[in-house]
Coordinates of C-alpha atoms in Angstrom, one line a residue:
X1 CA 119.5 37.5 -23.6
X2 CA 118.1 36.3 -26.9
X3 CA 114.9 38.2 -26.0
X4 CA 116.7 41.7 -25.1
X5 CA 118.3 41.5 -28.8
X6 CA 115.7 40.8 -30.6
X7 CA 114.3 44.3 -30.9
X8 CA 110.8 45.5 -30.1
X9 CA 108.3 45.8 -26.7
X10 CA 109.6 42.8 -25.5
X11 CA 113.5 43.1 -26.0
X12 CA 112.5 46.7 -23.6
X13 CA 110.6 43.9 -21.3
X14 CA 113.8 41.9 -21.2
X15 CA 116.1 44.3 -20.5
X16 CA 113.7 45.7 -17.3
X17 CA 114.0 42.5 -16.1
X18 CA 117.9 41.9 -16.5
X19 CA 118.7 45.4 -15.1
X20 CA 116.1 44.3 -12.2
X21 CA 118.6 40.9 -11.4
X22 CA 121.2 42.6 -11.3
X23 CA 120.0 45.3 -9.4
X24 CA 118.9 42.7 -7.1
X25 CA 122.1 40.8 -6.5
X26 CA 123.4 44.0 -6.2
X27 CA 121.3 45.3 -3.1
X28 CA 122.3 42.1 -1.5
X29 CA 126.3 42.1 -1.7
X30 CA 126.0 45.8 -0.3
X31 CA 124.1 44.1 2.6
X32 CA 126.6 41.9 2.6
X33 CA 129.6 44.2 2.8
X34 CA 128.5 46.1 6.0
X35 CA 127.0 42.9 7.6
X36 CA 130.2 43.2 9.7
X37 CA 131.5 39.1 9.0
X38 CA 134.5 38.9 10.4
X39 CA 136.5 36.7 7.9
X40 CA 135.4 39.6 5.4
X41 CA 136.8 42.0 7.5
X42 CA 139.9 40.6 8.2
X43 CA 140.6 39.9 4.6
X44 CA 139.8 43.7 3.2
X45 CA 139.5 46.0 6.1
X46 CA 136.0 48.4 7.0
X47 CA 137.6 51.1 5.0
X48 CA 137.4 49.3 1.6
X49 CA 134.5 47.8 2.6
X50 CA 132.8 50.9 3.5
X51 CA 134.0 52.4 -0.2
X52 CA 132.4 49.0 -1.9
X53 CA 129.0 48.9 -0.2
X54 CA 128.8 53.1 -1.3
X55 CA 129.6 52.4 -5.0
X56 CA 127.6 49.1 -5.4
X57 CA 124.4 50.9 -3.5
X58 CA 124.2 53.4 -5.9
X59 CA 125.1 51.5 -9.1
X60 CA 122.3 49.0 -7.8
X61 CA 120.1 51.8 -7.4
X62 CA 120.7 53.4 -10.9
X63 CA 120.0 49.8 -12.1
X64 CA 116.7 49.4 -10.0
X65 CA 115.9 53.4 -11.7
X66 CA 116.3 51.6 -15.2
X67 CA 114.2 48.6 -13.9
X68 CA 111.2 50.5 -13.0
X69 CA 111.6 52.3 -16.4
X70 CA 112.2 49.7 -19.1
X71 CA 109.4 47.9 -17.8
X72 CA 106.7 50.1 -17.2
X73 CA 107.5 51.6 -21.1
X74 CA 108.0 47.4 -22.5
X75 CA 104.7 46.2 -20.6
X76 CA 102.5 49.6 -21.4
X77 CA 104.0 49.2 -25.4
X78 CA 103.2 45.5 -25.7
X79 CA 99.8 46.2 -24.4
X80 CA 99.5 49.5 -26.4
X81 CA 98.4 51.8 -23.1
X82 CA 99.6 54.9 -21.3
X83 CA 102.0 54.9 -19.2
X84 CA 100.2 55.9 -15.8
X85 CA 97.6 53.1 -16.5
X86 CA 100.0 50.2 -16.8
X87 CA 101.7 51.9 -13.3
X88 CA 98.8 51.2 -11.9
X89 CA 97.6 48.0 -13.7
X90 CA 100.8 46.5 -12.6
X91 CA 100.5 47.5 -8.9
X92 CA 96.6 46.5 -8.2
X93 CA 97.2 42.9 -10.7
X94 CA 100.5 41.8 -9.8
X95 CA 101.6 40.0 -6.5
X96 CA 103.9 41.7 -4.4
X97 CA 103.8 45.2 -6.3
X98 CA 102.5 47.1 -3.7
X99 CA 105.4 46.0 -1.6
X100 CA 107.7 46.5 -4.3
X101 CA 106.5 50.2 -4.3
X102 CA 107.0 50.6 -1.0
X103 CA 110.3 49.6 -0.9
X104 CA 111.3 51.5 -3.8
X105 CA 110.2 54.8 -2.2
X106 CA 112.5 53.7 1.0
X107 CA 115.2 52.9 -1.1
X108 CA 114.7 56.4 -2.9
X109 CA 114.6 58.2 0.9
X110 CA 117.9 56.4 2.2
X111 CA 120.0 57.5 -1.5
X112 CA 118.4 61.2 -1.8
X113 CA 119.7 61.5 1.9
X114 CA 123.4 60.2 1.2
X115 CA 124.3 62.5 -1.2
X116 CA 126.9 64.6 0.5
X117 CA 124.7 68.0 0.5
X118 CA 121.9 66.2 1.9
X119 CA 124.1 64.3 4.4
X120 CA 126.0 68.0 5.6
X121 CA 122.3 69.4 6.3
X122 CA 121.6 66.4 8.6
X123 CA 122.6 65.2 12.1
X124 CA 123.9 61.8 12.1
X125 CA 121.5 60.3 14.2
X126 CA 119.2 61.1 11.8
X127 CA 120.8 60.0 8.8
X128 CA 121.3 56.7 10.4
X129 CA 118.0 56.4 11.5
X130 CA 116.9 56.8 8.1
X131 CA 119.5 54.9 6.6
X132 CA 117.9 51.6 8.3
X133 CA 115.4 52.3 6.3
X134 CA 117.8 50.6 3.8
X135 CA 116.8 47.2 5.1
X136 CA 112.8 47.7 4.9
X137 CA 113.4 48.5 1.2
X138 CA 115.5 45.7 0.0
X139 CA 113.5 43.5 2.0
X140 CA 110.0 45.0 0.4
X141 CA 111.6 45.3 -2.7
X142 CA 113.3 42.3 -3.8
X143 CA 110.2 39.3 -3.5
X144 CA 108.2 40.5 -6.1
X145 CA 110.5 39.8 -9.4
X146 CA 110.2 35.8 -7.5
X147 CA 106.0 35.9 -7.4
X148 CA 105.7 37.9 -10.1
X149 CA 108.7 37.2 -12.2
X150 CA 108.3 35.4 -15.7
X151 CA 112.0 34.3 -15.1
X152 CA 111.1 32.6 -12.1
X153 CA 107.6 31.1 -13.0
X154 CA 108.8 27.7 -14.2
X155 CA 112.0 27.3 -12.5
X156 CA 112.5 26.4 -8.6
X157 CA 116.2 26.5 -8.7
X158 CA 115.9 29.8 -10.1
X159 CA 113.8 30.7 -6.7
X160 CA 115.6 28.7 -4.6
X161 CA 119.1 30.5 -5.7
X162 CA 117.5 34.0 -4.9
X163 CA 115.6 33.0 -1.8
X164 CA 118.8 31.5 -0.1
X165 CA 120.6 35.0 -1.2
X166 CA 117.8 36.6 1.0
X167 CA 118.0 34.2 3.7
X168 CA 121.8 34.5 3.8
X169 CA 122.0 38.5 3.5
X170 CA 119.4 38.1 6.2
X171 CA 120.8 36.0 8.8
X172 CA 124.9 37.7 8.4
X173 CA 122.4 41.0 9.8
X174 CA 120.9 39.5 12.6
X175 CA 123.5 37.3 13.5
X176 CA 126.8 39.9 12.9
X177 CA 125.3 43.3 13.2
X178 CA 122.4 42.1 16.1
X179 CA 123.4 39.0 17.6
X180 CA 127.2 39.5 18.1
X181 CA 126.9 42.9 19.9
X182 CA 124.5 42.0 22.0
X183 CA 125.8 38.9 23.5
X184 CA 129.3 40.9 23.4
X185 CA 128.0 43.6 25.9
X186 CA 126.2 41.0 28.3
X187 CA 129.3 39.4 28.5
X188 CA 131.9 41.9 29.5
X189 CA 129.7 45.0 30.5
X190 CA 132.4 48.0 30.0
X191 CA 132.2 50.9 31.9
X192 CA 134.3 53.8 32.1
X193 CA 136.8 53.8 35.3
X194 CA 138.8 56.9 34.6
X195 CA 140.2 59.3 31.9
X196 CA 143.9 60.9 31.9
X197 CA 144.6 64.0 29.5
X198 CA 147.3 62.7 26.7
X199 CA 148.4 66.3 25.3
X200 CA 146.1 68.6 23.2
X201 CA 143.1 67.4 22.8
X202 CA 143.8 63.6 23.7
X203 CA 142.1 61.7 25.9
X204 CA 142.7 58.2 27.0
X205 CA 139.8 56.6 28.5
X206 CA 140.2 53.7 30.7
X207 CA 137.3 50.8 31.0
X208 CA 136.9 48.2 33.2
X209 CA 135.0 45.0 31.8
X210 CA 134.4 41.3 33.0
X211 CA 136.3 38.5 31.4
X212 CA 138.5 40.8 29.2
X213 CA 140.7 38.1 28.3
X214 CA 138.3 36.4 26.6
X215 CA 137.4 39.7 24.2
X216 CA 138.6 38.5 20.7
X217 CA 140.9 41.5 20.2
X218 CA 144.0 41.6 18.7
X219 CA 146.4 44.8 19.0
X220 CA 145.9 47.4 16.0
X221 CA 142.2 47.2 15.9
X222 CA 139.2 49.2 16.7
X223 CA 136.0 49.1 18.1
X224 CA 132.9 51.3 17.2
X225 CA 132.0 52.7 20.6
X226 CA 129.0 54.2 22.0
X227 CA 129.1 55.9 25.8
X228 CA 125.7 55.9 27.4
X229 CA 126.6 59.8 28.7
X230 CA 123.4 61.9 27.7
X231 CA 121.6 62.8 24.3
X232 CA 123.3 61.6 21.2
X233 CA 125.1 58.4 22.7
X234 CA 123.7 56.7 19.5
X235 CA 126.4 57.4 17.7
X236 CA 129.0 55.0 16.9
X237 CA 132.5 56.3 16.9
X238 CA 135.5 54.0 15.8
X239 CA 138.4 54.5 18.5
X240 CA 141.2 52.3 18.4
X241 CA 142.4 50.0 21.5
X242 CA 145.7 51.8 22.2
X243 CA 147.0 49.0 24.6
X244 CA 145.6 45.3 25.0
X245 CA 143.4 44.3 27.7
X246 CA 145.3 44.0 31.3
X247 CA 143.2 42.2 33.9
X248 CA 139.6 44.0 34.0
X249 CA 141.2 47.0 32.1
X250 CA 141.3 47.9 28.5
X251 CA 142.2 51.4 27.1
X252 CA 141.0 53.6 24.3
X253 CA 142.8 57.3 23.5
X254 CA 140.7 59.5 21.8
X255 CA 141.5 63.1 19.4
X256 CA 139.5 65.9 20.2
X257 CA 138.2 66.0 16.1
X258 CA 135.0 68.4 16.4
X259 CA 132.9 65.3 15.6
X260 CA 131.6 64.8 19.4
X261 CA 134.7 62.8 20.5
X262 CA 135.4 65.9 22.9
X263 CA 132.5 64.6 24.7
X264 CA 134.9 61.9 25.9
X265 CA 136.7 64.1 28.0
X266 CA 134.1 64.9 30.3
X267 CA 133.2 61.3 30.9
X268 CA 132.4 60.1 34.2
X269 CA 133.5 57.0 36.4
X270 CA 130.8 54.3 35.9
X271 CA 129.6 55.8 32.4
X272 CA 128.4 52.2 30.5
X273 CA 129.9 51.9 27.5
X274 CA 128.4 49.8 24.1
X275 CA 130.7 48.3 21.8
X276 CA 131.0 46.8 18.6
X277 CA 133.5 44.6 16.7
X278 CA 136.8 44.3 17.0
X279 CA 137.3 45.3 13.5
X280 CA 140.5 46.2 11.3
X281 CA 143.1 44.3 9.7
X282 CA 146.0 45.9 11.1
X283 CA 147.6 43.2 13.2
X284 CA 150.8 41.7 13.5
X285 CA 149.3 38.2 12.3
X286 CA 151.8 37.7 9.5
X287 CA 154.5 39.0 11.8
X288 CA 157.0 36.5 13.4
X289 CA 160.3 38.7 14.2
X290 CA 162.8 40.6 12.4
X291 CA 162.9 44.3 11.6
X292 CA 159.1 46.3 12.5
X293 CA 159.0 50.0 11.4
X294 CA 156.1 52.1 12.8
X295 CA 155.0 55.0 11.1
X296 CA 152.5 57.2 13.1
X297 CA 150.9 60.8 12.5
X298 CA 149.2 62.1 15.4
X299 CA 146.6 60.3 16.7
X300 CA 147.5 57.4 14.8
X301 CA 150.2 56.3 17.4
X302 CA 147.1 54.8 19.6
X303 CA 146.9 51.2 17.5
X304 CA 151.1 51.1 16.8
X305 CA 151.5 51.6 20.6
X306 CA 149.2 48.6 21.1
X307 CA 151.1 46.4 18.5
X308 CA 154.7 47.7 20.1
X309 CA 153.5 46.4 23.2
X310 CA 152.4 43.1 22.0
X311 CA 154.6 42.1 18.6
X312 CA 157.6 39.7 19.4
X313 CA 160.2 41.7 17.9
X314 CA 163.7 41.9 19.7
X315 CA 165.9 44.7 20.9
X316 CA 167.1 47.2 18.5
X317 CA 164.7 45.5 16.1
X318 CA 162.1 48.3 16.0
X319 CA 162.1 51.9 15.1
X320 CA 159.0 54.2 15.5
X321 CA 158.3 57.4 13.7
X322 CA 155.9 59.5 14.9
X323 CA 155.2 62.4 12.8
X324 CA 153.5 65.5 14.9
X325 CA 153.9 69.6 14.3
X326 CA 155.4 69.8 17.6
X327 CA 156.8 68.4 20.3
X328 CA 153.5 69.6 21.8
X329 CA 151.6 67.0 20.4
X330 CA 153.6 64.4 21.0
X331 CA 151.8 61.6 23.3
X332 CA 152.5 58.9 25.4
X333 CA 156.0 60.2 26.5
X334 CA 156.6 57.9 29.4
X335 CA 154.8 55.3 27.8
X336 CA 157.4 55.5 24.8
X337 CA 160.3 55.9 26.9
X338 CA 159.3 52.5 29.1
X339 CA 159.4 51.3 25.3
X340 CA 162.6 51.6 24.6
X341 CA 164.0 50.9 27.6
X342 CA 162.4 47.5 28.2
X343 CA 162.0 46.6 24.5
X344 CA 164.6 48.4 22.7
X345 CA 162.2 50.6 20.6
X346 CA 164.1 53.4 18.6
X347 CA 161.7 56.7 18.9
X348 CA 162.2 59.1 16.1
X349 CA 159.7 62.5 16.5
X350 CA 159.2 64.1 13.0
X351 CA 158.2 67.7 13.8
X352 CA 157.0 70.2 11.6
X353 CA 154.0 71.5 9.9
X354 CA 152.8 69.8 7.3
X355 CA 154.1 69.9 3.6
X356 CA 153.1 71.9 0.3
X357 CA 153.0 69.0 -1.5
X358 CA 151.7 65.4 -0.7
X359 CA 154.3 63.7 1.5
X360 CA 154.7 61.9 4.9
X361 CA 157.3 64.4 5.8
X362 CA 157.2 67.5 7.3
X363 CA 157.3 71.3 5.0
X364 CA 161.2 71.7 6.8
X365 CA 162.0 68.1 5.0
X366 CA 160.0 68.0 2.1
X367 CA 162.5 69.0 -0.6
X368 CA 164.4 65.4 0.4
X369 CA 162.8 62.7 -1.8
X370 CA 159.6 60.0 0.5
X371 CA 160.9 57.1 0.3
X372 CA 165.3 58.0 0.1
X373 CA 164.0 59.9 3.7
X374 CA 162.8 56.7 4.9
X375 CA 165.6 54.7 3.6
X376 CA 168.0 57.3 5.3
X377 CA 166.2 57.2 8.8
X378 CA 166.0 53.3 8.1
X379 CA 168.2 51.7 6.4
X380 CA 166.9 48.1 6.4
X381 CA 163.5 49.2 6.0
X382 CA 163.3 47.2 2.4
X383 CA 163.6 44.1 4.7
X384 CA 161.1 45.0 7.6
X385 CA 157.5 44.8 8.5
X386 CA 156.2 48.0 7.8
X387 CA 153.3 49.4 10.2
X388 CA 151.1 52.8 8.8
X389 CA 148.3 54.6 10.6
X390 CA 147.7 58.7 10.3
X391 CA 145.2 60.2 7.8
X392 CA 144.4 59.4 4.5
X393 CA 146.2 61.3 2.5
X394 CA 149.9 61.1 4.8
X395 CA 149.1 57.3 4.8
X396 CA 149.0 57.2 1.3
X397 CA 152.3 59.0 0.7
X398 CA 154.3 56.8 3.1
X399 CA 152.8 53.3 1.4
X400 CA 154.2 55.1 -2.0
X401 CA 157.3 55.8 -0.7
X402 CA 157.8 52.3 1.3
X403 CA 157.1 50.3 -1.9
X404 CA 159.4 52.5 -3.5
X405 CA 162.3 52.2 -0.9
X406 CA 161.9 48.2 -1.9
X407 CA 159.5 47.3 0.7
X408 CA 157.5 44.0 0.3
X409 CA 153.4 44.2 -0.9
X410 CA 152.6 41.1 1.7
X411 CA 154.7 43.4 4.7
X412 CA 153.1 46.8 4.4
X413 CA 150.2 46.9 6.8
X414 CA 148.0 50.4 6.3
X415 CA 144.6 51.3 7.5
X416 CA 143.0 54.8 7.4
X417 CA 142.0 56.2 10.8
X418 CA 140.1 54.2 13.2
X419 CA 139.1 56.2 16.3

């Protein structure tokens, strides 16, 4: 630090090289955040995780931007050259350049093609594809500030500390986004039994697996899913379980959203299926008994109806609303009704199309105020568990108006979609 105040070619040196570190550690904690650990994704959910690992790649790339810069303009004025022969100087003298380079320029490729207007211009298969490329370039990138770094020249716990980062960011991929699939399929080889038609556009799809009771699932969460049915299979799509495994059967319900999930409709019996996870963090964990409220907005009954199957709550003790635009769209009839007659479950359907304003209610309701609505439709909701999956924006409005209707931080459980 001394060095990057202390003014001339060499405080412009120093500062290529701290803008480099932190670049570095950087890259690594975005590997990190997707390397799918499950203890991290049960403490902050794939959602925030997913926002995390977008702002910290390209922060770490804007860093690794002013990297290349400070010290190709330090290095050329403390040798008093041009510019383009200290580029290549550096690349032909120093170990692990070349590499460095390389990695750069894949690390430039995956970023140019995640900007949104590149990203609407591009199928996803081959964004993803090229967003692997992600891995080549940290790994290229990263060793050379290690051979070649001045900081790391006369320290070995400075190189151990950064090649255990590597080895660690390493291993969570291969064991978490590899390892952990792979021995998951062997193990319970899903395949598609049957599909039944929900309503509009839904689809459940019924799988039938080996040793489904020993899946680590809990109800609420989701898997990303991948049907071996014809050209773009690739794809991962996240669709929530919508009941827990029963004997060789498990079941997923899936909204017809434009995206390629109406491809599930058309699958057929013995279509192998390839899964990943469980992820989410919407589980009845913390839950032990007393008042449950479910709030659900179309497709986003699918993980409630799995948790109202398999949360110990007791009669009368749970209320459900399910907010569609008409009683069209509402799913699961039977399903619900076997609900409240075996468990007690109060259904309440919230029709209507959707408000002017931001608000969990529908345009008929909207002039009553979020949270007095759900204090009126529950009036001991300040003292329940409160349950929350729909879209983004309705999900937001109903956590606003649950905290304000007096409902606890440590018993609201949201999660954006997940199917």
């Amino acid at each position: 630090m001394q060095q990057v105040v202390g003014g001339g070619w060499e405080a412009v040196s120093s500062a290529g090289r701290l803008s480099g570190l932190l670049a570095s550690d950087l890259l690594l904690l975005q590997v990190l955040l997707l390397a799918r650990i499950p203890l991290v994704e049960r403490a902050f959910g794939q959602d925030r995780l997913a926002r995390w690992h977008r702002w910290t790649g390209f922060v770490s790339f804007h860093l690794m931007l002013l990297h290349i810069v400070l010290i190709v303009a330090g290095y050329a004025g403390e040798a008093r050259t041009n510019v383009v022969a200290e580029v290549w100087d550096m690349l032909v003298s120093y170990p692990g350049m070349l590499l460095a380079a390389a990695g750069s320029a894949a690390l430039v490729m995956v970023v140019v093609t995640s900007l949104r207007a590149a990203r609407r211009r591009l199928r996803y298969e081959s964004w993803h594809l090229l967003h692997l490329y992600a891995y080549l370039g940290v790994g290229l990138a990263l060793p050379h500030q290690v051979w070649a770094g001045a900081d790391f020249a006369g320290s070995a716990l400075a190189r151990a500390y950064w090649w255990t980062l590597y080895v660690v960011a390493a291993g969570a991929v291969l064991v978490w986004r590899v390892g952990a699939p792979v021995r998951r399929n062997l193990r319970h080889r899903l395949a598609v039994s049957h599909v039944v038609p929900e309503g509009p556009g839904l689809t459940s799809v019924y799988l039938r697996g080996r040793r489904l009771d020993e899946l680590p699932v809990r109800a609420g969460q989701f898997f990303l899913w991948r049907f071996l049915d014809g050209p773009g299979w690739s794809r991962a799509h996240p669709y929530s379980l919508s009941g827990t495994p029963r004997g060789d059967l498990v079941r997923v319900t899936v909204k017809d959203l434009g995206d390629g999930s109406a491809r599930v409709a058309a699958l057929r019996p013995g279509t192998r299926a390839l899964i990943e996870g469980p992820y989410g963090k919407l589980t009845g964990e913390t839950y032990s008994g007393g008042p449950l409220v479910m709030l659900a907005c179309g497709v986003g009954i699918t993980p409630l109806l799995a948790l109202l199957w398999d949360l110990p709550y007791g009669p009368g003790d749970a209320t459900l609303l399910y907010r569609v635009r008409d009683e069209r769209e509402l799913a699961f009839g039977a399903e619900l009704d076997r609900l409240a007659g075996e468990r007690g479950v109060r259904v309440v359907p919230v029709l209507g199309p959707r408000a002017d304003r931001p608000s969990w209610l529908p345009r008929t309701l909207a002039h009553l105020g979020d949270a007095e609505a759900l204090r009126q439709a529950v009036p001991a909701v300040s003292d329940a568990h409160v349950f929350v999956c729909g879209p983004d924006g309705w999900t937001a409005a109903v956590r606003e108006a649950a905290r304000s209707a007096g409902v606890r931080a440590d018993r609201l459980h949201t999660e954006q979609f997940a199917w």
